[in-house]
PDB file of C-alpha atoms in Angstrom:
ATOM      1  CA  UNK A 398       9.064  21.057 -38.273  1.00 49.00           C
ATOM      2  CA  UNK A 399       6.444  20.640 -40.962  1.00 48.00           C
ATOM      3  CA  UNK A 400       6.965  24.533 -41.366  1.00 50.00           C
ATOM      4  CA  UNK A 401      10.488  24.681 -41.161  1.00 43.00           C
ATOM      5  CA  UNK A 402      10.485  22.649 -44.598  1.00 48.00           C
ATOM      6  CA  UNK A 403       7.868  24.346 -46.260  1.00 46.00           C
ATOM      7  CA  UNK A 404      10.042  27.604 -45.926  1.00 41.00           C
ATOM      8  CA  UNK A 405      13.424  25.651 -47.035  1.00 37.00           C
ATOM      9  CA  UNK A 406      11.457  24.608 -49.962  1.00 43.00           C
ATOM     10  CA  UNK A 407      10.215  28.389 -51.183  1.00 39.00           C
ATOM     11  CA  UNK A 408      13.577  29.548 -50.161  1.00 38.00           C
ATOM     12  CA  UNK A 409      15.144  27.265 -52.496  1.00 40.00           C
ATOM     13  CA  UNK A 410      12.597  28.069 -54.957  1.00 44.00           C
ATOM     14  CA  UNK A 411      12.898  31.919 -55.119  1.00 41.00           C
ATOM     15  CA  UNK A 412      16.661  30.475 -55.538  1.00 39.00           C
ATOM     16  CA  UNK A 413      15.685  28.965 -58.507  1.00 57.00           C
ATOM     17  CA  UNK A 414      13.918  31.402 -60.278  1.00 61.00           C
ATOM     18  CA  UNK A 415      16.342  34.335 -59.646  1.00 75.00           C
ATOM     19  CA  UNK A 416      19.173  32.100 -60.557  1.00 80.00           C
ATOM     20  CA  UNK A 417      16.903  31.352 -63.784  1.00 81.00           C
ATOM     21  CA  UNK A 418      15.828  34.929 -64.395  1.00 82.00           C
ATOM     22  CA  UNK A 419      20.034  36.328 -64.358  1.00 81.00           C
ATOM     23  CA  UNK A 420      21.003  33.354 -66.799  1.00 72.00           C
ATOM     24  CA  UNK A 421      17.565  34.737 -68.946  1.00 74.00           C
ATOM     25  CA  UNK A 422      19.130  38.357 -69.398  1.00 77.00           C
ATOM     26  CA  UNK A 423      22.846  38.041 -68.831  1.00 75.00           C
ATOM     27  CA  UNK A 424      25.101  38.359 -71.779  1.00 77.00           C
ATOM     28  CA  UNK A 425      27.089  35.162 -70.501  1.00 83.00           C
ATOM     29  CA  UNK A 426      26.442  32.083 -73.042  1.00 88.00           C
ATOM     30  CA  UNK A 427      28.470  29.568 -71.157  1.00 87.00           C
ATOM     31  CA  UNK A 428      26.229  30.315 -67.990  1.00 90.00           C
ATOM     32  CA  UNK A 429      23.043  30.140 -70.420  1.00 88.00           C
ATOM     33  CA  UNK A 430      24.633  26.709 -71.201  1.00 90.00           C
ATOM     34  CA  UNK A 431      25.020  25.403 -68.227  1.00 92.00           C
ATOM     35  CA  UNK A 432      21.398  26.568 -66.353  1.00 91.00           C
ATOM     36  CA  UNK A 433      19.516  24.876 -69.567  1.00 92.00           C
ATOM     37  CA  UNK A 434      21.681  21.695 -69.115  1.00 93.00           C
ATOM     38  CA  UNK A 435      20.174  22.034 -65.437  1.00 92.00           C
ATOM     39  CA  UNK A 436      17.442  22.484 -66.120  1.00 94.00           C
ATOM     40  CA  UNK A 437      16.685  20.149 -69.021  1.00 95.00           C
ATOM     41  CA  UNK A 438      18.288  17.096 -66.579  1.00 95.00           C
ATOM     42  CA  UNK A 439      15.967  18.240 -63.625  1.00 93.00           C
ATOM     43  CA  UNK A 440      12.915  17.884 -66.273  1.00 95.00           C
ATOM     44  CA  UNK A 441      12.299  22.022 -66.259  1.00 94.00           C
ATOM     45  CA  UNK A 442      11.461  21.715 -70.110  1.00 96.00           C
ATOM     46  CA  UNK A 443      10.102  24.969 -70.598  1.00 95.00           C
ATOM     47  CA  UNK A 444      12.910  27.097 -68.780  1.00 94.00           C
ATOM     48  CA  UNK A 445      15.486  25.237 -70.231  1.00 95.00           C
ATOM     49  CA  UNK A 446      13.847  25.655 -73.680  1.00 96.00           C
ATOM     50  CA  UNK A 447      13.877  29.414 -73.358  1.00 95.00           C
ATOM     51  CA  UNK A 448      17.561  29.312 -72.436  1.00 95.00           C
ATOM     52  CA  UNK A 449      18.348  27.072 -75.631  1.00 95.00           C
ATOM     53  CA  UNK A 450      16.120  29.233 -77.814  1.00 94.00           C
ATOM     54  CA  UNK A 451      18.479  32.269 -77.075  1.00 94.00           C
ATOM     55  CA  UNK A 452      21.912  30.212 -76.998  1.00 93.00           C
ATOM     56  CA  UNK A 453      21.267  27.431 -79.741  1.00 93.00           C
ATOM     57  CA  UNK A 454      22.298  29.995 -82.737  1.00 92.00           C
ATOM     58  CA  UNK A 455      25.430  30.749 -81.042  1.00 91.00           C
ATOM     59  CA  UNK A 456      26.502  27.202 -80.889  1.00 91.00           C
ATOM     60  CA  UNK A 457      25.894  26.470 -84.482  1.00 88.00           C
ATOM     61  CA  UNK A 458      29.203  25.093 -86.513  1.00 87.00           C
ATOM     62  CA  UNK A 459      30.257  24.129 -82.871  1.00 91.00           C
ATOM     63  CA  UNK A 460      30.949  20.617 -81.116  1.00 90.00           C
ATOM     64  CA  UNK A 461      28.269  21.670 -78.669  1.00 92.00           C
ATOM     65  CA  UNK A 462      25.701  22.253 -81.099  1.00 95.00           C
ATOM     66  CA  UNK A 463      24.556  18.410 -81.597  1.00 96.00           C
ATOM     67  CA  UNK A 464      23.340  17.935 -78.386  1.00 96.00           C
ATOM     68  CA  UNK A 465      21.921  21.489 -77.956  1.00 96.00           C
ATOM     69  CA  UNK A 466      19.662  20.721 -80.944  1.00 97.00           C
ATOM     70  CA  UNK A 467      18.629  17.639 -79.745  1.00 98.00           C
ATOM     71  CA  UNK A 468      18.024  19.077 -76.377  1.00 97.00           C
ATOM     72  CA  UNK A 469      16.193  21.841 -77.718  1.00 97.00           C
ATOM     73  CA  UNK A 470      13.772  19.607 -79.871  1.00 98.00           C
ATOM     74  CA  UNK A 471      13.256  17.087 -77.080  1.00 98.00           C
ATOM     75  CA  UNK A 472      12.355  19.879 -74.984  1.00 98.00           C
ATOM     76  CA  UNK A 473       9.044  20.659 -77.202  1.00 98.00           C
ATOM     77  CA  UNK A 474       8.587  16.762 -77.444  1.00 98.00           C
ATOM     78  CA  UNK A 475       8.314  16.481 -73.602  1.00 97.00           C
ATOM     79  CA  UNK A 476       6.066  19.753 -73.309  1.00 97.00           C
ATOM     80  CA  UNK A 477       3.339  18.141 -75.930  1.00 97.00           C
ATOM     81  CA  UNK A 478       4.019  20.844 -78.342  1.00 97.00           C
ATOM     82  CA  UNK A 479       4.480  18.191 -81.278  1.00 97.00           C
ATOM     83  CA  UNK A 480       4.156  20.088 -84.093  1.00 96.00           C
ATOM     84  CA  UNK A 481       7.358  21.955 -83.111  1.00 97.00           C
ATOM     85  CA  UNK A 482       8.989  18.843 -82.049  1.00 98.00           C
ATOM     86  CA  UNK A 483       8.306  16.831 -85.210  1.00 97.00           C
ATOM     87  CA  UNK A 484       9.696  19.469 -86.897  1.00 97.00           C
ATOM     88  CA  UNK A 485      13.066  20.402 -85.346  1.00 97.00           C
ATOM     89  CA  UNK A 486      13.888  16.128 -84.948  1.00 98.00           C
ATOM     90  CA  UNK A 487      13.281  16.254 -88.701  1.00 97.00           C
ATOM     91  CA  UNK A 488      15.481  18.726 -88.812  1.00 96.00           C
ATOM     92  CA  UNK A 489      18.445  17.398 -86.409  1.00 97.00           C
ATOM     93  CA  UNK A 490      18.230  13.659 -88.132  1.00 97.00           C
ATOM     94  CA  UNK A 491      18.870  15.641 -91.594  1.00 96.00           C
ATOM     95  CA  UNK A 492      21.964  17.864 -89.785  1.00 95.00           C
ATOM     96  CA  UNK A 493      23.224  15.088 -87.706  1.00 96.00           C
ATOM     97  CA  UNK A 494      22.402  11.492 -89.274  1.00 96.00           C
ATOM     98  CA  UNK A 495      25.421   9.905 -88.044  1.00 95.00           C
ATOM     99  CA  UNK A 496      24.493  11.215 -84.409  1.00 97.00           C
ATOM    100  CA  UNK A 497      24.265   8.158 -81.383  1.00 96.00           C
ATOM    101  CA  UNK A 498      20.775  10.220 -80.964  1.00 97.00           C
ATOM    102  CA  UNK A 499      19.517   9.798 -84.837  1.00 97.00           C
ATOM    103  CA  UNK A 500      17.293   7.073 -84.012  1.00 98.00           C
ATOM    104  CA  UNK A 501      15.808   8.177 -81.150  1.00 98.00           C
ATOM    105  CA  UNK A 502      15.263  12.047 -83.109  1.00 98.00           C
ATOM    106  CA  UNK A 503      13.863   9.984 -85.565  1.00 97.00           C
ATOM    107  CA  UNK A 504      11.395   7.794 -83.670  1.00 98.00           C
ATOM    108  CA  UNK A 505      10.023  11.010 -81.784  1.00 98.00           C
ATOM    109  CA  UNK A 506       9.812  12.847 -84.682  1.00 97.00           C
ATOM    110  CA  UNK A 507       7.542  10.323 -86.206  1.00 97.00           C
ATOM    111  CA  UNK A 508       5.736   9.301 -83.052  1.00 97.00           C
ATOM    112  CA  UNK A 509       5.143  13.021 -82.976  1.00 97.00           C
ATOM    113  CA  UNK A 510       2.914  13.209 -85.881  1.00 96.00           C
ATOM    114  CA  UNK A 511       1.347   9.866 -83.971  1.00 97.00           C
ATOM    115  CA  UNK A 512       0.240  12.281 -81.152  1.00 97.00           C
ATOM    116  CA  UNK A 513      -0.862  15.257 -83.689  1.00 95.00           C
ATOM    117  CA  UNK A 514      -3.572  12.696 -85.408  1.00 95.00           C
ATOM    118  CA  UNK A 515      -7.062  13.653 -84.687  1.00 94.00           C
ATOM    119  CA  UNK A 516     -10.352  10.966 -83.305  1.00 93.00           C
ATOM    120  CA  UNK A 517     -11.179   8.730 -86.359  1.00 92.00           C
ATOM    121  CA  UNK A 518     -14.380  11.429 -87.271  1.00 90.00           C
ATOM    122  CA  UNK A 519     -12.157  14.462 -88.013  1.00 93.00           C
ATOM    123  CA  UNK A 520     -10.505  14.622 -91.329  1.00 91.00           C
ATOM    124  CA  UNK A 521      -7.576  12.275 -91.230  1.00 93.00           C
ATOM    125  CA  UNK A 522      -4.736  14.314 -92.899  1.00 93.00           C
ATOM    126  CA  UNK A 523      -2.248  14.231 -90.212  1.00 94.00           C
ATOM    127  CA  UNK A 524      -3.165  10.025 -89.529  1.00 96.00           C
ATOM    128  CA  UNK A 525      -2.157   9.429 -93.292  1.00 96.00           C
ATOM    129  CA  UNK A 526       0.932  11.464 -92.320  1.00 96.00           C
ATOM    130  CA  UNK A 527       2.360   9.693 -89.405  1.00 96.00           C
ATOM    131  CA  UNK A 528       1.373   6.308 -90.973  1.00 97.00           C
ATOM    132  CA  UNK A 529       4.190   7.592 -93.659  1.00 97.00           C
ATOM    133  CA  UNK A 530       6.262   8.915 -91.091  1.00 97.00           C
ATOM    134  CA  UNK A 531       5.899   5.461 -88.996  1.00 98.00           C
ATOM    135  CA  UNK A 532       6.679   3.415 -92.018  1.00 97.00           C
ATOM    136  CA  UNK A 533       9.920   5.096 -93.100  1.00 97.00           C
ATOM    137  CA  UNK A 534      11.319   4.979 -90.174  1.00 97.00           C
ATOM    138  CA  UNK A 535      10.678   1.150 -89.155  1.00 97.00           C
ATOM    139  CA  UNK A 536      12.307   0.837 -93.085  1.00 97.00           C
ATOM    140  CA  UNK A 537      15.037   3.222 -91.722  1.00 96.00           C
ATOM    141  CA  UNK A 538      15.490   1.095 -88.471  1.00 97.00           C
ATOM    142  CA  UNK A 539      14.386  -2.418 -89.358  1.00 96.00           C
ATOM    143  CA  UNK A 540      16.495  -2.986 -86.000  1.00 96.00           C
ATOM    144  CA  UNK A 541      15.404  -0.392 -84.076  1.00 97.00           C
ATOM    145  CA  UNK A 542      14.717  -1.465 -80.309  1.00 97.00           C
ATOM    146  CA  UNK A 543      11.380   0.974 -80.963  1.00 97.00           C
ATOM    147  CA  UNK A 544      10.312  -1.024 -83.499  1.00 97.00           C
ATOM    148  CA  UNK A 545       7.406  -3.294 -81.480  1.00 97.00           C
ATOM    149  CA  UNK A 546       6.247   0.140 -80.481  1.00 98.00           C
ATOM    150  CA  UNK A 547       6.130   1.764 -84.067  1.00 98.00           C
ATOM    151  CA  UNK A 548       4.567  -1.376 -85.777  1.00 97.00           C
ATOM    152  CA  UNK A 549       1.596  -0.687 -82.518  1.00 97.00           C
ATOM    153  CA  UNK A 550       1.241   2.863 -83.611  1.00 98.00           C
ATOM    154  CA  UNK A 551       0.794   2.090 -87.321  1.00 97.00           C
ATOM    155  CA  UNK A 552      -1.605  -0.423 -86.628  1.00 96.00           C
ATOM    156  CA  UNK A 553      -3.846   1.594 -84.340  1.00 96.00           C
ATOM    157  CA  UNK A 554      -3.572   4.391 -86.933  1.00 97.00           C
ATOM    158  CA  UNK A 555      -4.567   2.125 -89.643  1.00 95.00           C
ATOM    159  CA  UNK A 556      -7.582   1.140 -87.569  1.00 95.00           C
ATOM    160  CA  UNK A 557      -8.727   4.934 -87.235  1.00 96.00           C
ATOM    161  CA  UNK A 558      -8.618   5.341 -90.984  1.00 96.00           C
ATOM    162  CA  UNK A 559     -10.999   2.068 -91.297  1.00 96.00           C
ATOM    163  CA  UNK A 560     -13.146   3.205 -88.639  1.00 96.00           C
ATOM    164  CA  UNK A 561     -13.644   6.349 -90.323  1.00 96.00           C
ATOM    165  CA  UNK A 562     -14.101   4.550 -93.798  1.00 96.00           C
ATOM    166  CA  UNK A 563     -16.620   2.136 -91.579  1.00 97.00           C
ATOM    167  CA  UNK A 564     -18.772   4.859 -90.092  1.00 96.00           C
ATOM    168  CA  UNK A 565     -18.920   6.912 -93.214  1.00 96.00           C
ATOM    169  CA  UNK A 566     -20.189   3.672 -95.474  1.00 96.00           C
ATOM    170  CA  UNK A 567     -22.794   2.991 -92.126  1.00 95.00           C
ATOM    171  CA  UNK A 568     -23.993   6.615 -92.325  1.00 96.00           C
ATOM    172  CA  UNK A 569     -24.743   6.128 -95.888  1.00 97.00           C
ATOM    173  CA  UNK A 570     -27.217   3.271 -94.994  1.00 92.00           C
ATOM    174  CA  UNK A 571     -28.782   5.649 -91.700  1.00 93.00           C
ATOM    175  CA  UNK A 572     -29.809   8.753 -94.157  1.00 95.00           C
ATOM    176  CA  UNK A 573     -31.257   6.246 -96.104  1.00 95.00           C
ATOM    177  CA  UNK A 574     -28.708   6.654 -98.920  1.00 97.00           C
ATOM    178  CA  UNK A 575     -28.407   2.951 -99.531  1.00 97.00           C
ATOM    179  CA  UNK A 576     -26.628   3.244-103.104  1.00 97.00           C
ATOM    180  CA  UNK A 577     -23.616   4.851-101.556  1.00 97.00           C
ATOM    181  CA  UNK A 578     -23.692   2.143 -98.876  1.00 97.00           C
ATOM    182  CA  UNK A 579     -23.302  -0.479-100.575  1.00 97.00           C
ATOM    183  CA  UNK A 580     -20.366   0.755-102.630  1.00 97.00           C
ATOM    184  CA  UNK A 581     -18.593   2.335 -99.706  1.00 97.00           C
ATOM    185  CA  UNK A 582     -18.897  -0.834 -98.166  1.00 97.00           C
ATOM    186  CA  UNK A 583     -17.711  -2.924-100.980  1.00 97.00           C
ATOM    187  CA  UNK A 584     -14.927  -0.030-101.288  1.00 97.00           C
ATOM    188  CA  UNK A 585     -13.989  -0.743 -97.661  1.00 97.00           C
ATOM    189  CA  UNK A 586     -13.789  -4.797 -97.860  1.00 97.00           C
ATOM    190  CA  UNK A 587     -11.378  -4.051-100.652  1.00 97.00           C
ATOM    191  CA  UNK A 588      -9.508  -1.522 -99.362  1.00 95.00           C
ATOM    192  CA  UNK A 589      -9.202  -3.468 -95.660  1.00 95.00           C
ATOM    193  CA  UNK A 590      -9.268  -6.689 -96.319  1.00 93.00           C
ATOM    194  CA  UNK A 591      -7.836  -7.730 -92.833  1.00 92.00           C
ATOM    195  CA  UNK A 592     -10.365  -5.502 -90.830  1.00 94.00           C
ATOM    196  CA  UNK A 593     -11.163  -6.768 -87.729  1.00 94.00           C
ATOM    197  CA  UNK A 594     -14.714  -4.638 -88.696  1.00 96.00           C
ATOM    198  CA  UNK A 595     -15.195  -7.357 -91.500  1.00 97.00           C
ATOM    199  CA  UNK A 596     -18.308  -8.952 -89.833  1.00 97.00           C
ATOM    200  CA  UNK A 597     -20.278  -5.913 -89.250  1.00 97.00           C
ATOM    201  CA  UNK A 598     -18.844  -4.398 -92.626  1.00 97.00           C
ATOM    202  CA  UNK A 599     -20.876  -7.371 -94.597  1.00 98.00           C
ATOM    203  CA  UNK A 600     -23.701  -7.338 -92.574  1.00 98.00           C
ATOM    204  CA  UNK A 601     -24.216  -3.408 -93.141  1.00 97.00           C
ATOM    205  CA  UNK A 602     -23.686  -4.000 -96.672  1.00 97.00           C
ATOM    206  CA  UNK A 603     -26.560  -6.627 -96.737  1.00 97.00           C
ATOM    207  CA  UNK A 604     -28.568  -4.231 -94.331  1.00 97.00           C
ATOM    208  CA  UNK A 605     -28.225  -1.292 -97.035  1.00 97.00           C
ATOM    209  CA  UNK A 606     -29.071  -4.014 -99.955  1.00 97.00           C
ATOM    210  CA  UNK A 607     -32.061  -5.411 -98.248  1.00 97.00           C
ATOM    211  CA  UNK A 608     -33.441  -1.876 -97.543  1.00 96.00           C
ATOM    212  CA  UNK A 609     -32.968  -1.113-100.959  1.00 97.00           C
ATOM    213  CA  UNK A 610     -34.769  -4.241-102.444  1.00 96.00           C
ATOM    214  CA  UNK A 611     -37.508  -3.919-100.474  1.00 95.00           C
ATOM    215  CA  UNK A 612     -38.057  -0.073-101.225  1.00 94.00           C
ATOM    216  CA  UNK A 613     -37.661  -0.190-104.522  1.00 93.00           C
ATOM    217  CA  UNK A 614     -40.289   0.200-107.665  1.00 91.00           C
ATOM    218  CA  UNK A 615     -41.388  -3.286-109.042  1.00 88.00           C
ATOM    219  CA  UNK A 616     -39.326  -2.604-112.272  1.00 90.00           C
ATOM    220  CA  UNK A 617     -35.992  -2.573-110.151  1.00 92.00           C
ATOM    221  CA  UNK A 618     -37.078  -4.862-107.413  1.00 93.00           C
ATOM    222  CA  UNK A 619     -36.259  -8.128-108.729  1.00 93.00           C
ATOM    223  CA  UNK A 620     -32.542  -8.177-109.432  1.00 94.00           C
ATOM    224  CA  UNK A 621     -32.181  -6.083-106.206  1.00 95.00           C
ATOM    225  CA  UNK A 622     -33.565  -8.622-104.077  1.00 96.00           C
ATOM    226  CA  UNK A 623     -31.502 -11.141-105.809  1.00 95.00           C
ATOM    227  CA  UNK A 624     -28.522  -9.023-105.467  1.00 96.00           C
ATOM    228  CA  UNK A 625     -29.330  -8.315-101.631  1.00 97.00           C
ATOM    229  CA  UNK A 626     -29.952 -12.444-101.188  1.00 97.00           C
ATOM    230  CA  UNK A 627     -26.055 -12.734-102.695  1.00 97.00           C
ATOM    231  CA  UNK A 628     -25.225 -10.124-100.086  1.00 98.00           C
ATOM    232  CA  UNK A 629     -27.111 -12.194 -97.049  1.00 97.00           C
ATOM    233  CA  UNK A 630     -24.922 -15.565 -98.451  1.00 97.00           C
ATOM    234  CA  UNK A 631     -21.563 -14.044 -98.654  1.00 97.00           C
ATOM    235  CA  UNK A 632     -22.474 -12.858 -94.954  1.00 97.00           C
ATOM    236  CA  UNK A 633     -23.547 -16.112 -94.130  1.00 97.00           C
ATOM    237  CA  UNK A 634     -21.053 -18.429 -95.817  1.00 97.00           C
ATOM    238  CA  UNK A 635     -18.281 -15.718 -93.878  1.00 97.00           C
ATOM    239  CA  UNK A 636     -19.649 -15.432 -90.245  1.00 97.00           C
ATOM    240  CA  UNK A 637     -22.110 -18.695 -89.869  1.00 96.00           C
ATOM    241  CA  UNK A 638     -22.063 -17.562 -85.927  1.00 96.00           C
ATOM    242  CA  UNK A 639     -22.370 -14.309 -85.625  1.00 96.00           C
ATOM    243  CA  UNK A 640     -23.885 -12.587 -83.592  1.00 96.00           C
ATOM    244  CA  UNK A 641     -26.015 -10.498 -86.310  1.00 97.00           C
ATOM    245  CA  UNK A 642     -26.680 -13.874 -88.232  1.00 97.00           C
ATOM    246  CA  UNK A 643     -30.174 -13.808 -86.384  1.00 97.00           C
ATOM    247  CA  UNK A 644     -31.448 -10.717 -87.818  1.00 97.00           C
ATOM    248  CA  UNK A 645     -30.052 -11.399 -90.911  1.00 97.00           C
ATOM    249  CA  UNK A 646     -31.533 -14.427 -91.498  1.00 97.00           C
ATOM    250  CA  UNK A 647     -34.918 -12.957 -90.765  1.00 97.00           C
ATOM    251  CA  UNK A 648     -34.323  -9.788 -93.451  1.00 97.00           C
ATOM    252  CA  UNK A 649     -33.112 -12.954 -95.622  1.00 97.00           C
ATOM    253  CA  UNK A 650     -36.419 -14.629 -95.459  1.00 97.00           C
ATOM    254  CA  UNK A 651     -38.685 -11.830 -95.884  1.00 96.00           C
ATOM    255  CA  UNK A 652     -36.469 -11.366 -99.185  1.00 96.00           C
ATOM    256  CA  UNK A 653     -37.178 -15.018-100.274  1.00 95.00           C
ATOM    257  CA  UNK A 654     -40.709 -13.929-100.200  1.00 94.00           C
ATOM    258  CA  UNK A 655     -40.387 -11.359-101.570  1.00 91.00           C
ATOM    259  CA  UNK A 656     -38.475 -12.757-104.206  1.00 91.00           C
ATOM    260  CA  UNK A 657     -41.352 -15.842-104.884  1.00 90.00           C
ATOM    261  CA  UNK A 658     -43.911 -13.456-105.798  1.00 88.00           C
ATOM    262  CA  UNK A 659     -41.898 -12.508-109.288  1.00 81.00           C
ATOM    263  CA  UNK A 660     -41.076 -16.550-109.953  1.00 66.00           C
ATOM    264  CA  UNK A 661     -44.764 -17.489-109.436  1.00 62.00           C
ATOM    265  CA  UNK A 662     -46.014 -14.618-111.988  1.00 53.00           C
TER     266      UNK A 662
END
């Protein structure tokens, strides 16, 4: 029995694919038409997508045209090729704004450029980009029944570009570069004051200041322990319970010693 199926099943297959490969090179566009409809409903994005890439200029100026574009764009969109996508719902929303399918083209297009943003690390180019592409739609579609989902993408995209303003003030502090630390970090409180990295942002910035008081030449080391002591109490006065307080108040206490040695001379 189990047989019997499995040779219904390539039968129908072989079907398929000859039926596919005559629409491919025949001559006949209404036939083209009609196997990429088929095979876009059935979810056979890349066949259908070769069919529309051959028929789509012959349908241009006509009634049909609308939905072949979109059709043809959603196509990419489905087989993760976003780049392409992104570009050709840019391109339908601009030909077709007035379309029941606008929206939706211009959601995709913009959620597109969400999935083309590289790990927080990389350069963040293409984040910066869909954070744009994110906002002007939800300012397009204040309305939009994808609007929850495109206020979640900005915000995790906004996230990535603190993280990567985060781990480039930390690495500052790890090659020992403590300067550059401490004003990336200030940089980074400014520039994200909502961070939910705001804790461990102040507590690297005292970590930086405190290694740089206590490394520093007697002429200098004064007013950098007093500045790293400031650092320590706007930590303190922010996160009484954190979870770093601990350490910190330890590195804060070796500073007030520190610090005792210039008042008593």
């Amino acid at each position: 029995m189990k047989q019997g199926i499995y040779i219904l099943f390539a039968t129908l297959l072989l079907v398929s694919c000859s039926d596919f490969q005559k629409a491919l090179k025949s001559e006949d566009v209404a036939k083209k038409f009609t196997m990429a409809d088929e095979l876009y409903e059935a979810g056979k994005w890349s066949k259908s997508k070769r069919l529309l890439d051959q028929i789509l200029p012959k349908y241009r100026g006509k009634p049909q045209a609308e939905k072949l574009t979109y059709m043809h764009a959603n196509c990419s969109y489905e087989m993760g090729d976003y780049y392409i996508a992104s570009y050709h719902f840019d391109k339908f929303t601009d030909i077709y704004p007035q379309s029941e399918k606008a929206e939706e083209a211009a959601f995709k297009a913009a959620k597109g450029y969400y999935f083309n943003s590289p790990v927080y690390s990389k350069e963040q180019k293409e984040t910066v980009e869909a954070i744009e592409k994110l906002q002007l739609f939800v300012n397009q579609y204040p309305e939009s029944q994808y609007l929850a989902e495109a206020n979640t993408l900005v915000k995790e995209l906004d996230f990535k570009l603190e993280k990567k303003a985060f781990e480039i003030a930390k690495q500052y502090d790890l090659i020992t570069d403590y300067k550059a630390s401490i004003k990336s970090f200030n940089n980074f409180l400014l520039d994200f004051p909502g961070t939910s990295l705001r804790d461990e942002a102040m507590f690297y910035r005292f970590d930086a200041s405190y290694n740089l008081a206590i490394l520093s030449i007697d002429q200098l080391k004064e007013e950098r322990l007093k500045d790293a002591i400031g650092y320590y109490n706007s930590f303190k006065k922010a996160y009484p319970n954190s979870e770093l307080m601990e350490d910190a108040t330890k590195m804060n206490q070796e500073l007030e010693q520190e610090l005792s040695t210039f008042t008593k001379s």
